[in-house]
Each structure stands twice: as structure tokens, then as C-alpha cells.
mmCIF file of C-alpha atoms in Angstrom:
data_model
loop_
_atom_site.group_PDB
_atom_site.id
_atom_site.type_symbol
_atom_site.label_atom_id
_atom_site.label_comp_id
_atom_site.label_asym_id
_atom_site.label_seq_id
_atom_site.Cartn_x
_atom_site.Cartn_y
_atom_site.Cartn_z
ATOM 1 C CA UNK J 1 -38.051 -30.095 -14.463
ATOM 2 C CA UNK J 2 -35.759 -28.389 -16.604
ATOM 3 C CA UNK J 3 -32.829 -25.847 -14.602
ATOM 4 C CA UNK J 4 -33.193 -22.240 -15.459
ATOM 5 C CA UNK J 5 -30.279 -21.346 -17.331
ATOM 6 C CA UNK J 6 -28.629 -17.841 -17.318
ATOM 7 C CA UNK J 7 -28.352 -15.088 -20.088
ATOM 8 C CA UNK J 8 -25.445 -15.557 -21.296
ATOM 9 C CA UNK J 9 -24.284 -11.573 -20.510
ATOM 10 C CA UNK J 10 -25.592 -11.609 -17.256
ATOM 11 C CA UNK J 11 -23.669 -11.348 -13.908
ATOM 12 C CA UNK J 12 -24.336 -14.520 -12.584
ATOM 13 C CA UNK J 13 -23.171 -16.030 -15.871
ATOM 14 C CA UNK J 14 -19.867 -14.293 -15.627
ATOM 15 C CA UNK J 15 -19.800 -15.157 -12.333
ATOM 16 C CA UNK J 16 -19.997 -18.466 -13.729
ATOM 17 C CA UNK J 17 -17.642 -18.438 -16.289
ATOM 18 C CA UNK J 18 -15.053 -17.130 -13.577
ATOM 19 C CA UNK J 19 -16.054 -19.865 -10.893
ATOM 20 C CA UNK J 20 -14.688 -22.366 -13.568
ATOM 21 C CA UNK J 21 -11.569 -20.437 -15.131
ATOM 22 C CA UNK J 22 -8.849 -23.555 -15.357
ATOM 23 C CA UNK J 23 -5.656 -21.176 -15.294
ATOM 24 C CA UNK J 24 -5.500 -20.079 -11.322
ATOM 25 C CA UNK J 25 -3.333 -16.822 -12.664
ATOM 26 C CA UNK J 26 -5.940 -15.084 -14.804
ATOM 27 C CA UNK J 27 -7.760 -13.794 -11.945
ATOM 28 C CA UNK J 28 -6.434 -12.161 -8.705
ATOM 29 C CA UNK J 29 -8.975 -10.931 -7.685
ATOM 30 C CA UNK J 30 -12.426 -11.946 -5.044
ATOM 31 C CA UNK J 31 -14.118 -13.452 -7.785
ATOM 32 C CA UNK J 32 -14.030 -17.198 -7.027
ATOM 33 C CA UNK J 33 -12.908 -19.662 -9.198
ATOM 34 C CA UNK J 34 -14.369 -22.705 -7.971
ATOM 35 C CA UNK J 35 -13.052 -26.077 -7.348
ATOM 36 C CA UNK J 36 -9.102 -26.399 -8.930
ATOM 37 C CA UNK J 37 -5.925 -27.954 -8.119
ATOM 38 C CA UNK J 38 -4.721 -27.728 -4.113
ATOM 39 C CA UNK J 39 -3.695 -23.579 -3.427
ATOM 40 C CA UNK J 40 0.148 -23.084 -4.095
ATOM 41 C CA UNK J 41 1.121 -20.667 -1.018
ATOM 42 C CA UNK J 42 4.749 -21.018 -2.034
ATOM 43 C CA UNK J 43 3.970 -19.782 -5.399
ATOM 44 C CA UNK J 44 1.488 -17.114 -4.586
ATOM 45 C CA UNK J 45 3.960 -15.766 -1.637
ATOM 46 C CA UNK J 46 6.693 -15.586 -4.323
ATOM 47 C CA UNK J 47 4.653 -14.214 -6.852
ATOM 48 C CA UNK J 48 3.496 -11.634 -4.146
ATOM 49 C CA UNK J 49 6.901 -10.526 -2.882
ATOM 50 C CA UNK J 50 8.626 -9.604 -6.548
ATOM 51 C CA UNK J 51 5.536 -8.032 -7.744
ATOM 52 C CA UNK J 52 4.832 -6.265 -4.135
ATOM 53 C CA UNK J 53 9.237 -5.242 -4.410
ATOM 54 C CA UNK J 54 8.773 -3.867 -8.062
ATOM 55 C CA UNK J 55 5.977 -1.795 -7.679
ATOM 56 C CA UNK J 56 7.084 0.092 -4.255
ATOM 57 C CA UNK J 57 10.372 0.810 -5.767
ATOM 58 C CA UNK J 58 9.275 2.148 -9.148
ATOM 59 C CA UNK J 59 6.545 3.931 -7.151
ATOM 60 C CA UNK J 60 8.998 5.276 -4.710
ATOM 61 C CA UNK J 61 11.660 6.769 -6.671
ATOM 62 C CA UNK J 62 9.150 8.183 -8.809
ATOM 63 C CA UNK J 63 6.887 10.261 -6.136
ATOM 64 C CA UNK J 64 9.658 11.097 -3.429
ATOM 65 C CA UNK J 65 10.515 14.626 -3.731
ATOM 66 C CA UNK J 66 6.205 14.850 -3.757
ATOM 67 C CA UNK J 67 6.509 13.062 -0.573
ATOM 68 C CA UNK J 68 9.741 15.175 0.800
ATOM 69 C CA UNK J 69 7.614 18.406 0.494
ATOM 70 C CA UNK J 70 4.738 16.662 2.568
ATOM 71 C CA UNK J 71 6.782 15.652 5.273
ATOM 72 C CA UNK J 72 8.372 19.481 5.678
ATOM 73 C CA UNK J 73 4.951 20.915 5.193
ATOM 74 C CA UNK J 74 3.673 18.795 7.898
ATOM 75 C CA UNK J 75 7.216 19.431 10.396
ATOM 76 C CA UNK J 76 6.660 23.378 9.649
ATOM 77 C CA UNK J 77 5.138 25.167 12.707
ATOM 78 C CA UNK J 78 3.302 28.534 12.302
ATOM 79 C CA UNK J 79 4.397 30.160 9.383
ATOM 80 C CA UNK J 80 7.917 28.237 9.042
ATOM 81 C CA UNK J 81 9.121 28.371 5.445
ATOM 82 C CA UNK J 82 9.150 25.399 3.420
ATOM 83 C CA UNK J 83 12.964 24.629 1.707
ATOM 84 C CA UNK J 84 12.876 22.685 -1.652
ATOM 85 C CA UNK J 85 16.355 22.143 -1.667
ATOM 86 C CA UNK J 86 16.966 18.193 -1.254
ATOM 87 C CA UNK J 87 14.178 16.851 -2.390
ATOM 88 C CA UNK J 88 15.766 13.544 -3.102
ATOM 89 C CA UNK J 89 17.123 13.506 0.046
ATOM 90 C CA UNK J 90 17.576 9.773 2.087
ATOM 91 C CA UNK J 91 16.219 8.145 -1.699
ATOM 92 C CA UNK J 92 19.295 5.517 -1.324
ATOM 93 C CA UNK J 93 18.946 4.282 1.886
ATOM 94 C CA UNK J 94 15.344 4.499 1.675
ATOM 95 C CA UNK J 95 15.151 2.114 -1.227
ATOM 96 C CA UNK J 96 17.192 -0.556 1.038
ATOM 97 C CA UNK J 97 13.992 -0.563 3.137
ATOM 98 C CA UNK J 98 10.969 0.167 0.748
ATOM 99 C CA UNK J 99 12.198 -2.975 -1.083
ATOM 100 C CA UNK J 100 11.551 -5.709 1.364
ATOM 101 C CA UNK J 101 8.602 -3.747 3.064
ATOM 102 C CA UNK J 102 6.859 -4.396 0.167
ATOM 103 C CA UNK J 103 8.161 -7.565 -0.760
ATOM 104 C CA UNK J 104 6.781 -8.378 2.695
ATOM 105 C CA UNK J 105 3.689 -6.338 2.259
ATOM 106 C CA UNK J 106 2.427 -7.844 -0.718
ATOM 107 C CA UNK J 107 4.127 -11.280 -0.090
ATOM 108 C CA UNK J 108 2.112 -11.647 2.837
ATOM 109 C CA UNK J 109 -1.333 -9.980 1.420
ATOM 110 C CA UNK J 110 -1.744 -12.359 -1.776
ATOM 111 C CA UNK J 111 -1.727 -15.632 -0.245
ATOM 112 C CA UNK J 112 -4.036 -13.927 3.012
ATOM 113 C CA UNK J 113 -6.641 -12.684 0.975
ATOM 114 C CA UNK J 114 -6.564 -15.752 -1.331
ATOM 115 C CA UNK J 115 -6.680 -18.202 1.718
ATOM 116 C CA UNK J 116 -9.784 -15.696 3.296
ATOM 117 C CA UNK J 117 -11.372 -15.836 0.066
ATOM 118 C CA UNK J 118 -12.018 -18.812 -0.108
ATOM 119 C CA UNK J 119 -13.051 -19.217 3.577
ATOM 120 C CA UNK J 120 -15.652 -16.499 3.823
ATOM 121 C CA UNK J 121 -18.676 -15.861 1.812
ATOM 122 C CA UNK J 122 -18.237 -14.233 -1.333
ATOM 123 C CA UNK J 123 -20.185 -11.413 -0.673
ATOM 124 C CA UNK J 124 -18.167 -10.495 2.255
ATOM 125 C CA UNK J 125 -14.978 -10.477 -0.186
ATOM 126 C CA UNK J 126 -14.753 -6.831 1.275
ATOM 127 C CA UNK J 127 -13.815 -8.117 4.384
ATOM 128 C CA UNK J 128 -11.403 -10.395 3.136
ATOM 129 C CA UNK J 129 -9.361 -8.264 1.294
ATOM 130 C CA UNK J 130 -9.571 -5.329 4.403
ATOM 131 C CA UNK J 131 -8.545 -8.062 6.540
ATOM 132 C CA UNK J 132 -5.424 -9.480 4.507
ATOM 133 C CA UNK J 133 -4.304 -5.317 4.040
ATOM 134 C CA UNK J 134 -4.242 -5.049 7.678
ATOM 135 C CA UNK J 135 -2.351 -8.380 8.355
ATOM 136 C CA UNK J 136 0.245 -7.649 5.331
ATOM 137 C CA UNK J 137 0.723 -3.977 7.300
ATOM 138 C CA UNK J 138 1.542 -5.322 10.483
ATOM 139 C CA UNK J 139 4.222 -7.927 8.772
ATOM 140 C CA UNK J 140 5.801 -5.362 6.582
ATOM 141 C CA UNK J 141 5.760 -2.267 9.698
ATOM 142 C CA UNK J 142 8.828 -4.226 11.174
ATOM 143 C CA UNK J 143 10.929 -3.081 8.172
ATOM 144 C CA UNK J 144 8.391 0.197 6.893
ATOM 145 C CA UNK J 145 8.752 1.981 10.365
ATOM 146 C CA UNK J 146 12.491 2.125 10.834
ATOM 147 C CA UNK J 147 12.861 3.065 7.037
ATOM 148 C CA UNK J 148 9.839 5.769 7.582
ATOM 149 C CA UNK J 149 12.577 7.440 10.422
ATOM 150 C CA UNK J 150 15.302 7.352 9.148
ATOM 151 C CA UNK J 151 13.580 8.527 5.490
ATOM 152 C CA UNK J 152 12.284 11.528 7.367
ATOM 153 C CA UNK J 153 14.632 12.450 9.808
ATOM 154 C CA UNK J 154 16.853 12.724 6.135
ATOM 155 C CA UNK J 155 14.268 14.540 4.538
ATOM 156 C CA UNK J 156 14.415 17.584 7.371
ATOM 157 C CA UNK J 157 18.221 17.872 6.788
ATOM 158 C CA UNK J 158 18.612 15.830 10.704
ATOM 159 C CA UNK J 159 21.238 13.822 9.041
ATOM 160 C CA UNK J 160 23.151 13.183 5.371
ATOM 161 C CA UNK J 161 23.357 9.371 4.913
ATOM 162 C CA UNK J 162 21.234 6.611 5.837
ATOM 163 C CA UNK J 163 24.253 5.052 7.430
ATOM 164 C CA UNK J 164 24.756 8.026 9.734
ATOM 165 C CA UNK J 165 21.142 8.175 10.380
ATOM 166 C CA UNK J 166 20.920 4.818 12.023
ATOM 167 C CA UNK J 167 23.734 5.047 13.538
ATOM 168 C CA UNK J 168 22.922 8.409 15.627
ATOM 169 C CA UNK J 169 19.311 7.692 16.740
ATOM 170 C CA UNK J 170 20.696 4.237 17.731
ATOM 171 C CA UNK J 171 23.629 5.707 20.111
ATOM 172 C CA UNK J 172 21.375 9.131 21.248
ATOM 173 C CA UNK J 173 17.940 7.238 21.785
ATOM 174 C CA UNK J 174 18.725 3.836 21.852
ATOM 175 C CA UNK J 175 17.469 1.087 19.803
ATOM 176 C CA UNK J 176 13.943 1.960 20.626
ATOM 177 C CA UNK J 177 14.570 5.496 18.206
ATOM 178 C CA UNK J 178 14.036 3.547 14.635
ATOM 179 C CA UNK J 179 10.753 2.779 15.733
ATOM 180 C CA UNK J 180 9.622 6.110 17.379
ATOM 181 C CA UNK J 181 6.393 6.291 16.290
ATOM 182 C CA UNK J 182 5.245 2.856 16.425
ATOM 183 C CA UNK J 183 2.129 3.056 17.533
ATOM 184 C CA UNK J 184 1.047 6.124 15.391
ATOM 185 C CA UNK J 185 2.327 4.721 12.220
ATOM 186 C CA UNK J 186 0.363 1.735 12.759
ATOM 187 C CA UNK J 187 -3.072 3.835 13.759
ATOM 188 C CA UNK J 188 -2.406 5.398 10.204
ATOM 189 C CA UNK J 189 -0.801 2.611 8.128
ATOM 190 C CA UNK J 190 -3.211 -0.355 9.068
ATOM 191 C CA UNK J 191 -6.397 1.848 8.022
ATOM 192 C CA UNK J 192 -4.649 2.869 5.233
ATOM 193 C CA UNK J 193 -3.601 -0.404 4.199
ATOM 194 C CA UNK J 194 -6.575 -1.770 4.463
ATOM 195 C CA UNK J 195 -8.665 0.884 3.226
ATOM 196 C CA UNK J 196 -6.363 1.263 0.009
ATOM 197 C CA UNK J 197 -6.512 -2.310 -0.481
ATOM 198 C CA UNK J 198 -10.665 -2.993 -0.069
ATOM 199 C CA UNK J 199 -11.400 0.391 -2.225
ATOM 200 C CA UNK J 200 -8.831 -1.170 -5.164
ATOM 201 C CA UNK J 201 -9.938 -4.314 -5.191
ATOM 202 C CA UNK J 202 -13.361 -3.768 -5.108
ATOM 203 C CA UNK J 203 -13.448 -1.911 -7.879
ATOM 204 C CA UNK J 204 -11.639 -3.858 -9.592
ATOM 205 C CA UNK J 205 -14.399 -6.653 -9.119
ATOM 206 C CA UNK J 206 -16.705 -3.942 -10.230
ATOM 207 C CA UNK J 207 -15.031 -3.285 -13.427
ATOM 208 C CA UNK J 208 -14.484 -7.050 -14.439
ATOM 209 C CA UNK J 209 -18.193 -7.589 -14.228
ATOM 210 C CA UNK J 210 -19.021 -4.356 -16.129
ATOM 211 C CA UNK J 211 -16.643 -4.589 -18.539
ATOM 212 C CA UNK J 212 -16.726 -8.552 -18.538
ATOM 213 C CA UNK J 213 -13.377 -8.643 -19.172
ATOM 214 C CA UNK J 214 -9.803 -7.765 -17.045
ATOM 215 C CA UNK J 215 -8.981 -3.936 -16.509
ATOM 216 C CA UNK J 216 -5.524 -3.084 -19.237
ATOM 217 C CA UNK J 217 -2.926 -1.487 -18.024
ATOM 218 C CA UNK J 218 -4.294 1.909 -17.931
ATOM 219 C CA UNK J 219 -7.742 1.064 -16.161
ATOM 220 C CA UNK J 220 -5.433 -0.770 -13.420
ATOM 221 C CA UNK J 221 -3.914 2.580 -12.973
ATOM 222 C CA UNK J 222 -7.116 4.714 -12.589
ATOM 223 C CA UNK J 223 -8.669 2.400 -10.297
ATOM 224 C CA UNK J 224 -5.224 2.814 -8.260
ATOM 225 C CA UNK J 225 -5.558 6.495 -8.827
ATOM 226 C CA UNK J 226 -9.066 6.814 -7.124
ATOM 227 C CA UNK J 227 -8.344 4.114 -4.573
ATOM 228 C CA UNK J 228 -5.019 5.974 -3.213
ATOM 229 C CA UNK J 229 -6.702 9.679 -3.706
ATOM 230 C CA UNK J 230 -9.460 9.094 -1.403
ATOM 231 C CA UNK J 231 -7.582 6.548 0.681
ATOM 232 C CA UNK J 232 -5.074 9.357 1.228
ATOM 233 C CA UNK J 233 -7.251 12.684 2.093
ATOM 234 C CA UNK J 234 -9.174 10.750 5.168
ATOM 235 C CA UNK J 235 -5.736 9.640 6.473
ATOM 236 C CA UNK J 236 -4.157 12.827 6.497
ATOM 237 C CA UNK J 237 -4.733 13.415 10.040
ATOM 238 C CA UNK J 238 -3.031 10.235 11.152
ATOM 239 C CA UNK J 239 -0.568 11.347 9.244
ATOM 240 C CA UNK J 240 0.488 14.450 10.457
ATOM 241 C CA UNK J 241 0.467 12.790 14.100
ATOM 242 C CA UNK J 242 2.422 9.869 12.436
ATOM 243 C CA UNK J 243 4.917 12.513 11.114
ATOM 244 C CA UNK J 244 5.174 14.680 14.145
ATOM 245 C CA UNK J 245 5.863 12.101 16.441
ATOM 246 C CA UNK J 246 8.857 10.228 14.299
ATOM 247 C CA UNK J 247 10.898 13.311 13.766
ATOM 248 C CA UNK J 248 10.916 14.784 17.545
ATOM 249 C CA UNK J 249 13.423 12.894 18.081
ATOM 250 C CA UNK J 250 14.676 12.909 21.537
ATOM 251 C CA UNK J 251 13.101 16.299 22.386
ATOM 252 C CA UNK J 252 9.664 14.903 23.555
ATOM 253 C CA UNK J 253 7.586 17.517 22.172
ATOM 254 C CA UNK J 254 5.074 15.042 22.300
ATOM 255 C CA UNK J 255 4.050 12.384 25.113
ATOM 256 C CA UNK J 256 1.799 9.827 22.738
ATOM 257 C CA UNK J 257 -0.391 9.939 20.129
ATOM 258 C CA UNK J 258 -3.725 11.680 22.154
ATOM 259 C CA UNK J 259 -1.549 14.364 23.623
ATOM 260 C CA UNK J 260 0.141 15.003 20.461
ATOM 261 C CA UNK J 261 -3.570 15.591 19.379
ATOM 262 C CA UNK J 262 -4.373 17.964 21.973
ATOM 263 C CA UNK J 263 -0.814 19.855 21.709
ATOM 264 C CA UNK J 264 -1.047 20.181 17.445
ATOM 265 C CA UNK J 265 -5.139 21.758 17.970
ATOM 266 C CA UNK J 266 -4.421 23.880 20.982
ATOM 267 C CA UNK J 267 -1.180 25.354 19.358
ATOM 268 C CA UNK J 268 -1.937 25.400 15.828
ATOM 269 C CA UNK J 269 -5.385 24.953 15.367
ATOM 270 C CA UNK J 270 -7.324 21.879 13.801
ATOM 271 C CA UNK J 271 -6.611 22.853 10.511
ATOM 272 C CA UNK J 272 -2.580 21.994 11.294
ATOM 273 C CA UNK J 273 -4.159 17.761 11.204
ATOM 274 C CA UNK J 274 -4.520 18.707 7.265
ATOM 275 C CA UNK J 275 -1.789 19.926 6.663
ATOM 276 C CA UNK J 276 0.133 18.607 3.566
ATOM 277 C CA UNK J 277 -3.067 17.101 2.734
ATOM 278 C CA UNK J 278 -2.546 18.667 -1.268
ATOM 279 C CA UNK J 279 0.511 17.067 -1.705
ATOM 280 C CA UNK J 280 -0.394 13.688 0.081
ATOM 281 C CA UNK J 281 -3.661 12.842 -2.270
ATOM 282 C CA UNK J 282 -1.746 14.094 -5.221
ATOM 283 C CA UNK J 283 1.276 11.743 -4.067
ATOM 284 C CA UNK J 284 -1.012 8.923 -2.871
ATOM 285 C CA UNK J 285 -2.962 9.124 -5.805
ATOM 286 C CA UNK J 286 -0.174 9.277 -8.929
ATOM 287 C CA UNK J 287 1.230 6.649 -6.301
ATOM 288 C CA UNK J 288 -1.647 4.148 -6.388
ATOM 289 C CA UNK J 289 -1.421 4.689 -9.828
ATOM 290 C CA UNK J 290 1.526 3.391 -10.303
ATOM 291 C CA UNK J 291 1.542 1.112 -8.010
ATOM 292 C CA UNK J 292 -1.359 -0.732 -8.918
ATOM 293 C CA UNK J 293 -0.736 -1.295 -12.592
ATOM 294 C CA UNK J 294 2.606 -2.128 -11.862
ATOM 295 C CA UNK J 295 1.940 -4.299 -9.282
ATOM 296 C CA UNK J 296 -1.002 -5.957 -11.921
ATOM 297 C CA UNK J 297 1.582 -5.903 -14.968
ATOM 298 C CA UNK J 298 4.241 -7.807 -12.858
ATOM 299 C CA UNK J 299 1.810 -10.739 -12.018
ATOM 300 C CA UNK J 300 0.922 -10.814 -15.514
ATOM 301 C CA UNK J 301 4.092 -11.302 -16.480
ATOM 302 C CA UNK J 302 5.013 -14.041 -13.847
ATOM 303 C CA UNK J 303 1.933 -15.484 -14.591
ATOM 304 C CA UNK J 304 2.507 -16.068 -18.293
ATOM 305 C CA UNK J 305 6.002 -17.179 -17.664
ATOM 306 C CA UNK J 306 4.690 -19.910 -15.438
ATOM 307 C CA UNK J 307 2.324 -20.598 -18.336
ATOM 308 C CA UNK J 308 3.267 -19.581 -21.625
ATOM 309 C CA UNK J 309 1.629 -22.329 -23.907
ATOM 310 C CA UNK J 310 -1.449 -21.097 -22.189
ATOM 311 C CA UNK J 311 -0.881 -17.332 -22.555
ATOM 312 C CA UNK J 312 -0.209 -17.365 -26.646
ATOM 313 C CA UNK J 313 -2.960 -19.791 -27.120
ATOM 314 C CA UNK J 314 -4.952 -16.739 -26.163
#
């Protein structure tokens, strides 16, 4: 009996075509491509790291004073005045960090969700790439949480050089200062990760099958856009307690993350969890943005120049 054979615009045939694709670099993506050469984890971790360093750089320098303004909306009590003085303030020594946090973050990531990929089925390839965002936070917090304190504590005028900054918290609260807020940052950054991650991605598969083709440049950055815009506004509230608790310094305002709960909505109202919430989906969003299709444009470009008889045959 003769097999059915798919229409040759269908889904399943693209799903086809993709299951077979020879060059392991033109996808990234959930969308499995089938039985190939033994997976390079060297390559992809590489690969990951410069593509994962590029993007939070450009992204950083680019949305910081955005992000400065958030952080002193969110610090503000009652009606405290906002100063927009500084808004590059603690860029330098920030970069030192954001470099290898995402270097780590996306270093990790790429090789997790590949290796998950191809271990679940693919229609839980939601779960895959949730699950690698959360693992690639928890490697990259290490290095993202010190650089988040000392970045804010600079931001609120605590201190003028990243030098100085580390320096202080270490002698006034002790080692244990560059990672005040621990706990809370991972609450926030692991959903967020994760969430940011799964939304992206999953578009992205949703495109490539529309479209039947890869996103450009400029669809990359739209599907970043909505990913990080609606990744960002259900965060905000993890946030703020994130925020709060890494700039109190050795005050103890706040005993943990619940009572800092109770203390913000008793004092200030449940609106205060929102606050900055403008500035943070515009920041997250023009961030993803960026991000994303420079993220996708590095691994492009790695990609060809690991196969360039390949790329300009196409």
C-alpha cells in the first residue's frame, strides 16, 4: 500500500524538511533536525557565550539610563522626587559583570535546551526551553547578583566607582553584602528567565512555520520586543522586592522577601509592587529587542564562518 505523502506547504512537510536540514547551524531553534553528526557541546557552549556576551553588552549600554530611572522610581518612598542627574551612573563597572553573566547565561542555555530537545518530546519543546532559561539563570546569578548591587547601589548616588562600591559593602557588611538579595533576585530572575526565553522561542517556532522560512533581522527583534514587554510587566512585582531589598544596605528595612511584602503594601499601598512598571516594559521590551536579534545575528555570523562554502552556496 502506497504511504500518504504530504502537501508539499503543509506543516508536517516543513516539519519534514527541517527534521533533515544537513547544516546543524541553520536552525536554533525546537524544531528537530533529525538524525546528524554526534552534538558538539564545545562548539555550541562557545558559540553560546560570544553571542550571549555581545548581545547583553550592546543591550546594556544602550537601555541603562531607562533602567537607572526604574531603579530610583522603585527606591522612592511616598512622594520622593526622582533625580535624572547620573543616569549613566556605575555603566563601567557594570559592563565588567554584564559581560560574563551573559556569556554564562547564554553559554550555558544553548547547549541545555539543545541537549533537552532532543530528550523530550517535541511537543513539550516549551518545557525544554523554560527549563534550560531557568538552569542558564541560576549559572549566570553567581556573577548577575553582585553586579545587580553594586549597579544599583551606584545608580542611587551610594557610591562613585565600582571599585569603591565593592570595596565598602565588603568591609561594612561583609562578603555576604554583594549578594544581598539573593534569594529575591532569583524569585524574579529565574521566572523571568525562563518566561522570556519560552515566550521568544516559541514564537519564533511559530513564525518559521508560518512564514516557512527564518525570521530577518527585524522580525528577530519584534518577537524579542513582545517576548521582553510582557515578560517584563508580570515581573514587576518581583522586581520592586528584588530592588528594595539589594539597596537597604545594612539598614534592615526589610527582614526577607514576605515581610518586605507586607512592609511595601501596609506602608505604601499595593500599587508601590508596580511601581516603575512604565519604564521596565519599555526597557525590557526595546531590550529584548535588541537583544534577541543581536543575539540571532551573532550566531549567524559564527555560523557562516564555521561554514562559509555552505553559506554562499545559498
Amino acid at each position: 500500500m502506497a504511504s500518504k505523502v504530504p502537501h508539499p506547504d503543509s506543516i508536517d512537510a516543513l516539519k519534514s524538511k527541517m527534521s533533515v536540514q544537513k547544516d546543524p547551524d541553520k536552525f536554533f531553534m525546537s524544531i528537530s533536525e533529525g538524525d546528524k553528526k554526534p552534538f558538539d557541546f564545545l562548539r555550541v557552549l562557545y558559540h553560546g557565550c560570544i553571542a550571549g556576551g555581545a548581545a547583553g553588552v550592546v543591550v546594556e549600554t544602550a537601555l541603562y539610563p531607562i533602567d537607572t530611572i526604574k531603579t530610583r522610581l522603585q527606591v522612592a518612598r511616598g512622594g520622593g522626587k526622582i533625580v535624572l542627574k547620573g543616569l549613566y551612573s556605575g555603566l563601567s563597572g557594570n559592563l565588567v559583570g554584564v559581560l560574563p553573566a551573559s556569556a554564562i547565561f547564554i553559554g550555558v542555555y544553548e547547549p541545555t535546551k539543545q541537549q533537552l530537545l532532543k530528550s523530550l518530546p517535541e511537543n513539550l519543546s516549551a518545557v525544554a526551553h523554560f527549563a534550560a532559561g531557568a538552569i542558564g539563570g541560576i549559572a549566570s546569578s553567581l556573577v548577575r547578583v553582585p553586579t545587580e548591587v553594586v549597579k544599583q547601589r551606584m545608580q542611587i548616588g551610594q557610591y562613585r566607582s565600582a571599585p569603591d562600591a565593592v570595596r565598602l559593602i565588603v568591609a561594612n557588611e561583609g562578603f555576604k553584602g554583594l549578594f544581598a538579595g539573593y534569594g529575591s533576585f532569583l524569585l524574579r530572575d529565574l521566572p523571568f528567565d525562563a518566561i522570556e526565553l519560552c515566550i521568544y522561542e516559541q514564537l519564533r517556532i511559530g513564525y518559521k512555520l508560518a512564514a516557512k522560512r527564518d525570521p530577518n533581522d527585524p522580525e528577530n527583534a519584534m518577537l524579542g520586543a513582545v517576548a521582553g514587554a510582557i515578560t517584563g510587566a508580570v515581573t514587576t512585582p518581583l522586581d520592586v522586592v528584588k530592588t528594595r531589598l539589594m539597596v537597604q544596605g545594612s539598614q534592615n528595612h526589610y527582614k526577607g522577601i514576605s515581610d518586605c511584602v507586607r512592609t511595601i503594601v501596609k506602608e505604601e499601598g499595593t500599587h508601590a509592587l508596580f511601581k516603575g512598571i512604565g519604564p521596565r516594559v519599555l526597557w525590557i521590551g526595546v531590550g529584548g529587542s535588541i537583544f534577541f536579534c543581536v543575539l540571532e545575528k551573532t550566531k549567524q555570523i559564527l555560523a557562516q564562518r564555521r561554514h562559509p562554502k555552505a553559506e554562499t552556496q545559498k
